[in-house]
Short mmCIF file of C-alpha atoms in Angstrom, two decimals:
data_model
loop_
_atom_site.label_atom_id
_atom_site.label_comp_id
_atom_site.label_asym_id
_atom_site.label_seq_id
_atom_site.Cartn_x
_atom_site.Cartn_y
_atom_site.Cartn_z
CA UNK A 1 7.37 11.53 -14.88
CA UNK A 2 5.51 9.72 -11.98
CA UNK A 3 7.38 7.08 -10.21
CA UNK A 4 6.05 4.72 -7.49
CA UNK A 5 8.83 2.01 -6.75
CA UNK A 6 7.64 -0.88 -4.07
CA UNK A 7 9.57 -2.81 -1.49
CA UNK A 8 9.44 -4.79 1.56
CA UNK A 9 7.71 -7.88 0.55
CA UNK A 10 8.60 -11.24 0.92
CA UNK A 11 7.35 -14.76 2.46
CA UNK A 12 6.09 -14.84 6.09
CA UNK A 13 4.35 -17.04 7.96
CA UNK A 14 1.11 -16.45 9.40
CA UNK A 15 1.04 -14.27 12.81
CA UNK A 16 4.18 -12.78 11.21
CA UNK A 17 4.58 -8.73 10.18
CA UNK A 18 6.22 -7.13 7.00
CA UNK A 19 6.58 -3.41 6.50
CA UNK A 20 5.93 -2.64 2.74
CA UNK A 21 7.12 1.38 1.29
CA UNK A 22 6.44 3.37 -1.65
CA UNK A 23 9.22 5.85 -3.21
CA UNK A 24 7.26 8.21 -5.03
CA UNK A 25 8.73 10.80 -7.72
CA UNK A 26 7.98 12.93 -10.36
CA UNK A 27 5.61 15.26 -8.49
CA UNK A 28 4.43 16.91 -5.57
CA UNK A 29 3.91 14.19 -3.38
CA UNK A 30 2.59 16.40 -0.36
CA UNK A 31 -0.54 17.52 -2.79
CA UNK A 32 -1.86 13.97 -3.39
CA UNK A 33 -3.50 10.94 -1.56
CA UNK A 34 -2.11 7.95 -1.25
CA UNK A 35 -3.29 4.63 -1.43
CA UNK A 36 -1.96 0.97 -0.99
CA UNK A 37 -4.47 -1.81 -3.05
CA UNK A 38 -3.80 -6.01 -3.20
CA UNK A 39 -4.46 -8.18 -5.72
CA UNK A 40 -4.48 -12.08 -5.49
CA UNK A 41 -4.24 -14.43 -8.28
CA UNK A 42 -7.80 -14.67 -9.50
CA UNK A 43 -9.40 -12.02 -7.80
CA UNK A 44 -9.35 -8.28 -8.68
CA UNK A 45 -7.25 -5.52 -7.04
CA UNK A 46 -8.93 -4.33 -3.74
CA UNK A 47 -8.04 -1.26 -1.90
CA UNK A 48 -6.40 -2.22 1.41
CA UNK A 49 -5.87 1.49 3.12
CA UNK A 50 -5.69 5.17 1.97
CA UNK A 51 -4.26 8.37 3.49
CA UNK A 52 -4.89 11.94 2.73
CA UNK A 53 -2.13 14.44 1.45
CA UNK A 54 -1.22 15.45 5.05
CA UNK A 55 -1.71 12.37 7.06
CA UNK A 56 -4.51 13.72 9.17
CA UNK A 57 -6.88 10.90 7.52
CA UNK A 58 -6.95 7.01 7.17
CA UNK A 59 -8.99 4.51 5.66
CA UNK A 60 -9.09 1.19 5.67
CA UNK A 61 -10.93 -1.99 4.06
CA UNK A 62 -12.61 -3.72 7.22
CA UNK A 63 -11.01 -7.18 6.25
CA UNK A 64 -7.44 -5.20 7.57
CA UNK A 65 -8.88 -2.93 10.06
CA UNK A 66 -6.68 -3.44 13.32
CA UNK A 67 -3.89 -5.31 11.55
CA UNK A 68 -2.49 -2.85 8.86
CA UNK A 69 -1.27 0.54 9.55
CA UNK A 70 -0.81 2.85 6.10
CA UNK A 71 1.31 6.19 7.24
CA UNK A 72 3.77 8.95 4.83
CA UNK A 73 6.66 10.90 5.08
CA UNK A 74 5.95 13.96 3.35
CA UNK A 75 9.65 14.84 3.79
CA UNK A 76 11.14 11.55 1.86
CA UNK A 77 8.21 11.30 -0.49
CA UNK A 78 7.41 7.31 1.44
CA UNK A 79 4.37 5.85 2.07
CA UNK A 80 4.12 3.09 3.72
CA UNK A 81 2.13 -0.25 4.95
CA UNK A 82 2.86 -1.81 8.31
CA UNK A 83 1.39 -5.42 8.38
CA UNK A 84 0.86 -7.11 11.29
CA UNK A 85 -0.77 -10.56 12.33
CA UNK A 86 -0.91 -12.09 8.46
CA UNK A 87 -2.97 -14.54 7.48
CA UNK A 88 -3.06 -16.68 4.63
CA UNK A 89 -5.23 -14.86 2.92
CA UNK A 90 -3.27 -12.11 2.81
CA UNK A 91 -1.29 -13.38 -0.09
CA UNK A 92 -1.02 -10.88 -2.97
CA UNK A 93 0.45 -8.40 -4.81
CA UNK A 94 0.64 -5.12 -3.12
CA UNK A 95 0.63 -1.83 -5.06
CA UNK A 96 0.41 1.83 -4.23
CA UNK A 97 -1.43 4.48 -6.16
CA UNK A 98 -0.97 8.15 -6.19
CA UNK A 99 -4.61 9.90 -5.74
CA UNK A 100 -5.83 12.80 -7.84
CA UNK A 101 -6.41 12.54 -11.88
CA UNK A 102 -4.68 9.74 -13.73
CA UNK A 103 -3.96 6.48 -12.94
CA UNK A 104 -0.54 6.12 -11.38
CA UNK A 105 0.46 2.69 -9.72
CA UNK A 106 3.84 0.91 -8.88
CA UNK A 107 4.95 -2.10 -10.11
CA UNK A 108 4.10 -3.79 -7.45
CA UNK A 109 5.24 -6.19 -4.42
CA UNK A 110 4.72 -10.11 -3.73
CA UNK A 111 3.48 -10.62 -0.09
CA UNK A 112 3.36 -14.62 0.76
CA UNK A 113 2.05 -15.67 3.83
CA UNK A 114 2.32 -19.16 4.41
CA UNK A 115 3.76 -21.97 6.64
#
């Protein structure tokens, strides 16, 4: 059974820098891609960064570029999304999603950036 459990976010103020992580389970995490994806009230879920299997490649939605850095641990089955110099709109839920077929996300995280 695929698991994706997310943690790490919280409130913040702008400049500020959270760390969000993915525990993945329930299959071969070193096989599959990895992606993190937002979505703010109103608006629909956007992908924010992507890695491949082994690291080697990154992606990332230009409105991030610079600020976010997506990375894994192959060994502990973690991905995860360091955050730096928020901004407002920023503010979302934060979700990972396990490439490949299917359509496996996490439950989610709340990321708050505000003053």
């Amino acid at each position: 059974q695929v698991q994706l459990v997310e943690s790490g976010g919280g409130l913040v103020q702008p400049g500020g820098s959270l760390r969000l992580s993915c525990a993945a389970s329930g299959f071969f995490f070193s096989r599959y891609s990895m992606s993190w994806y937002r979505q703010a009230p109103g608006k629909e879920r956007e992908l924010v960064a992507g890695i491949t299997s082994d690291g080697g490649i990154t992606n990332y939605a230009d409105f991030v570029k610079g600020r976010f850095t997506i990375s894994r641990d192959n060994a502990k089955n973690l991905v995860a999304l360091q955050m730096n110099s928020l901004k407002p709109e920023d503010t979302a839920v934060y979700y990972c999603k396990r490439g490949g077929l299917g359509a496996y996300w996490g439950q989610g995280t709340q990321v708050t950036v505000s003053s």
